[in-house]
Amino acid sequence: LGLPYSVAIDMWSLGCILVEMHIGDPLFSGTDQFDQMQKIVQILGMVPNEMLKRTEPQNSSQFFEKQGGNWTIRQTSEASQTRPSSPIVPSTNPIASLNTVICTKRDSEDAQDYDN
């Protein structure tokens, strides 16, 4: 989004790496920046309005659009114009969303181990 960052980004990266090590797949495995941002919003919820207000319009408009005074995630990339198979809905409970991703992956691996 073009915002300045601090050491907090290193903690974010560490967390993503630890989850990847635990489940064996990247947490936000996007095919490009747009897809990755959709996955982040889908799991962690909408980016705070305060952050989006501080971004340059050319940066925020790549991923988000303003509708009626509120920001929302774009459903299509400006570059591809392809729509996702189902609408991207921001999570309202990031902890539950993360738990679902982690447990679903772990449960599918346990089932594979059992089958072998």
PDB file of C-alpha atoms in Angstrom:
ATOM      1  CA  LEU A   1       0.000   0.000   0.000  1.00  0.00           C
ATOM      2  CA  GLY A   2       3.033   2.220  -0.038  1.00  0.00           C
ATOM      3  CA  LEU A   3       2.927   3.029   3.684  1.00  0.00           C
ATOM      4  CA  PRO A   4       6.058   3.298   5.834  1.00  0.00           C
ATOM      5  CA  TYR A   5       6.772   0.217   7.900  1.00  0.00           C
ATOM      6  CA  SER A   6       8.631  -0.710  11.063  1.00  0.00           C
ATOM      7  CA  VAL A   7       9.974  -3.763  12.855  1.00  0.00           C
ATOM      8  CA  ALA A   8       6.351  -4.932  13.138  1.00  0.00           C
ATOM      9  CA  ILE A   9       6.562  -6.164   9.544  1.00  0.00           C
ATOM     10  CA  ASP A  10       9.296  -8.552  10.643  1.00  0.00           C
ATOM     11  CA  MET A  11       6.968 -10.009  13.280  1.00  0.00           C
ATOM     12  CA  TRP A  12       4.253 -10.367  10.613  1.00  0.00           C
ATOM     13  CA  SER A  13       6.728 -12.214   8.383  1.00  0.00           C
ATOM     14  CA  LEU A  14       7.851 -14.467  11.222  1.00  0.00           C
ATOM     15  CA  GLY A  15       4.243 -15.335  12.021  1.00  0.00           C
ATOM     16  CA  CYS A  16       3.534 -16.205   8.384  1.00  0.00           C
ATOM     17  CA  ILE A  17       6.670 -18.367   8.224  1.00  0.00           C
ATOM     18  CA  LEU A  18       5.760 -20.205  11.452  1.00  0.00           C
ATOM     19  CA  VAL A  19       2.258 -20.967  10.147  1.00  0.00           C
ATOM     20  CA  GLU A  20       3.751 -22.184   6.865  1.00  0.00           C
ATOM     21  CA  MET A  21       6.128 -24.454   8.764  1.00  0.00           C
ATOM     22  CA  HIS A  22       3.236 -25.795  10.852  1.00  0.00           C
ATOM     23  CA  ILE A  23       0.755 -26.498   8.032  1.00  0.00           C
ATOM     24  CA  GLY A  24       3.193 -27.031   5.161  1.00  0.00           C
ATOM     25  CA  ASP A  25       1.708 -24.374   2.860  1.00  0.00           C
ATOM     26  CA  PRO A  26       1.942 -20.582   2.701  1.00  0.00           C
ATOM     27  CA  LEU A  27      -0.848 -18.901   4.651  1.00  0.00           C
ATOM     28  CA  PHE A  28      -1.478 -16.310   1.931  1.00  0.00           C
ATOM     29  CA  SER A  29      -0.465 -18.120  -1.248  1.00  0.00           C
ATOM     30  CA  GLY A  30      -1.607 -15.556  -3.780  1.00  0.00           C
ATOM     31  CA  THR A  31      -0.833 -15.837  -7.470  1.00  0.00           C
ATOM     32  CA  ASP A  32      -0.112 -12.090  -7.563  1.00  0.00           C
ATOM     33  CA  GLN A  33      -0.386  -9.029  -5.276  1.00  0.00           C
ATOM     34  CA  PHE A  34      -4.103  -8.652  -5.933  1.00  0.00           C
ATOM     35  CA  ASP A  35      -4.890 -12.290  -5.158  1.00  0.00           C
ATOM     36  CA  GLN A  36      -2.690 -12.180  -2.072  1.00  0.00           C
ATOM     37  CA  MET A  37      -4.448  -9.072  -0.724  1.00  0.00           C
ATOM     38  CA  GLN A  38      -7.814 -10.787  -1.251  1.00  0.00           C
ATOM     39  CA  LYS A  39      -6.606 -13.797   0.749  1.00  0.00           C
ATOM     40  CA  ILE A  40      -5.344 -11.563   3.565  1.00  0.00           C
ATOM     41  CA  VAL A  41      -8.656  -9.690   3.784  1.00  0.00           C
ATOM     42  CA  GLN A  42     -10.622 -12.919   3.556  1.00  0.00           C
ATOM     43  CA  ILE A  43      -8.784 -14.385   6.559  1.00  0.00           C
ATOM     44  CA  LEU A  44      -7.876 -11.347   8.674  1.00  0.00           C
ATOM     45  CA  GLY A  45     -10.656  -8.937   7.778  1.00  0.00           C
ATOM     46  CA  MET A  46     -10.727  -5.570   6.069  1.00  0.00           C
ATOM     47  CA  VAL A  47      -7.708  -3.282   6.241  1.00  0.00           C
ATOM     48  CA  PRO A  48      -8.440  -0.498   8.768  1.00  0.00           C
ATOM     49  CA  ASN A  49      -9.892   2.681   7.243  1.00  0.00           C
ATOM     50  CA  GLU A  50      -7.153   4.700   8.971  1.00  0.00           C
ATOM     51  CA  MET A  51      -4.513   2.850   6.943  1.00  0.00           C
ATOM     52  CA  LEU A  52      -6.384   3.266   3.675  1.00  0.00           C
ATOM     53  CA  LYS A  53      -6.842   7.004   4.300  1.00  0.00           C
ATOM     54  CA  ARG A  54      -3.038   7.361   4.529  1.00  0.00           C
ATOM     55  CA  THR A  55      -2.305   5.547   1.256  1.00  0.00           C
ATOM     56  CA  GLU A  56      -1.867   7.216  -2.093  1.00  0.00           C
ATOM     57  CA  PRO A  57      -4.951   6.722  -4.300  1.00  0.00           C
ATOM     58  CA  GLN A  58      -2.976   4.853  -6.970  1.00  0.00           C
ATOM     59  CA  ASN A  59      -1.937   2.305  -4.318  1.00  0.00           C
ATOM     60  CA  SER A  60      -5.257   1.829  -2.535  1.00  0.00           C
ATOM     61  CA  SER A  61      -7.267   1.669  -5.759  1.00  0.00           C
ATOM     62  CA  GLN A  62      -5.314  -1.421  -6.872  1.00  0.00           C
ATOM     63  CA  PHE A  63      -6.982  -3.482  -4.147  1.00  0.00           C
ATOM     64  CA  PHE A  64      -9.848  -1.481  -2.673  1.00  0.00           C
ATOM     65  CA  GLU A  65     -12.712   0.756  -3.752  1.00  0.00           C
ATOM     66  CA  LYS A  66     -14.753   3.252  -1.811  1.00  0.00           C
ATOM     67  CA  GLN A  67     -18.504   2.684  -1.791  1.00  0.00           C
ATOM     68  CA  GLY A  68     -20.735   5.073   0.095  1.00  0.00           C
ATOM     69  CA  GLY A  69     -17.903   6.363   2.253  1.00  0.00           C
ATOM     70  CA  ASN A  70     -16.709   2.871   3.217  1.00  0.00           C
ATOM     71  CA  TRP A  71     -13.778   0.961   1.781  1.00  0.00           C
ATOM     72  CA  THR A  72     -14.317  -2.530   0.396  1.00  0.00           C
ATOM     73  CA  ILE A  73     -12.073  -5.091  -1.270  1.00  0.00           C
ATOM     74  CA  ARG A  74     -12.173  -5.031  -5.071  1.00  0.00           C
ATOM     75  CA  GLN A  75     -13.688  -8.174  -6.521  1.00  0.00           C
ATOM     76  CA  THR A  76     -11.747  -7.907  -9.778  1.00  0.00           C
ATOM     77  CA  SER A  77      -8.218  -6.892 -10.592  1.00  0.00           C
ATOM     78  CA  GLU A  78      -7.802  -3.836 -12.815  1.00  0.00           C
ATOM     79  CA  ALA A  79      -5.351  -5.891 -14.864  1.00  0.00           C
ATOM     80  CA  SER A  80      -7.266  -9.139 -15.359  1.00  0.00           C
ATOM     81  CA  GLN A  81     -10.934  -8.201 -14.909  1.00  0.00           C
ATOM     82  CA  THR A  82     -11.609 -11.810 -13.891  1.00  0.00           C
ATOM     83  CA  ARG A  83     -14.005 -12.360 -11.039  1.00  0.00           C
ATOM     84  CA  PRO A  84     -13.367 -14.861  -8.261  1.00  0.00           C
ATOM     85  CA  SER A  85     -15.622 -17.934  -8.266  1.00  0.00           C
ATOM     86  CA  SER A  86     -17.342 -16.605  -5.145  1.00  0.00           C
ATOM     87  CA  PRO A  87     -17.340 -13.054  -3.748  1.00  0.00           C
ATOM     88  CA  ILE A  88     -14.481 -12.168  -1.421  1.00  0.00           C
ATOM     89  CA  VAL A  89     -15.985 -11.451   1.990  1.00  0.00           C
ATOM     90  CA  PRO A  90     -13.768  -9.900   4.667  1.00  0.00           C
ATOM     91  CA  SER A  91     -13.544 -11.944   7.842  1.00  0.00           C
ATOM     92  CA  THR A  92     -15.275 -10.557  10.893  1.00  0.00           C
ATOM     93  CA  ASN A  93     -13.429 -12.965  13.193  1.00  0.00           C
ATOM     94  CA  PRO A  94      -9.751 -13.301  12.216  1.00  0.00           C
ATOM     95  CA  ILE A  95      -8.907 -15.759  14.999  1.00  0.00           C
ATOM     96  CA  ALA A  96     -11.659 -18.147  13.918  1.00  0.00           C
ATOM     97  CA  SER A  97     -10.610 -17.746  10.268  1.00  0.00           C
ATOM     98  CA  LEU A  98      -6.973 -18.551  11.051  1.00  0.00           C
ATOM     99  CA  ASN A  99      -8.043 -21.493  13.186  1.00  0.00           C
ATOM    100  CA  THR A 100     -10.146 -22.840  10.314  1.00  0.00           C
ATOM    101  CA  VAL A 101      -7.248 -22.572   7.849  1.00  0.00           C
ATOM    102  CA  ILE A 102      -4.771 -24.223  10.204  1.00  0.00           C
ATOM    103  CA  CYS A 103      -7.096 -26.989  11.444  1.00  0.00           C
ATOM    104  CA  THR A 104      -8.457 -27.793   7.977  1.00  0.00           C
ATOM    105  CA  LYS A 105      -4.933 -28.282   6.631  1.00  0.00           C
ATOM    106  CA  ARG A 106      -3.828 -30.297   9.656  1.00  0.00           C
ATOM    107  CA  ASP A 107      -6.964 -32.488   9.563  1.00  0.00           C
ATOM    108  CA  SER A 108      -6.491 -33.238   5.848  1.00  0.00           C
ATOM    109  CA  GLU A 109      -2.861 -34.240   6.513  1.00  0.00           C
ATOM    110  CA  ASP A 110      -3.947 -36.472   9.415  1.00  0.00           C
ATOM    111  CA  ALA A 111      -6.475 -38.160   7.123  1.00  0.00           C
ATOM    112  CA  GLN A 112      -3.771 -38.763   4.503  1.00  0.00           C
ATOM    113  CA  ASP A 113      -1.482 -40.264   7.140  1.00  0.00           C
ATOM    114  CA  TYR A 114      -4.297 -42.538   8.266  1.00  0.00           C
ATOM    115  CA  ASP A 115      -4.982 -43.682   4.683  1.00  0.00           C
ATOM    116  CA  ASN A 116      -1.317 -44.579   4.191  1.00  0.00           C
TER     117      ASN A 116
END
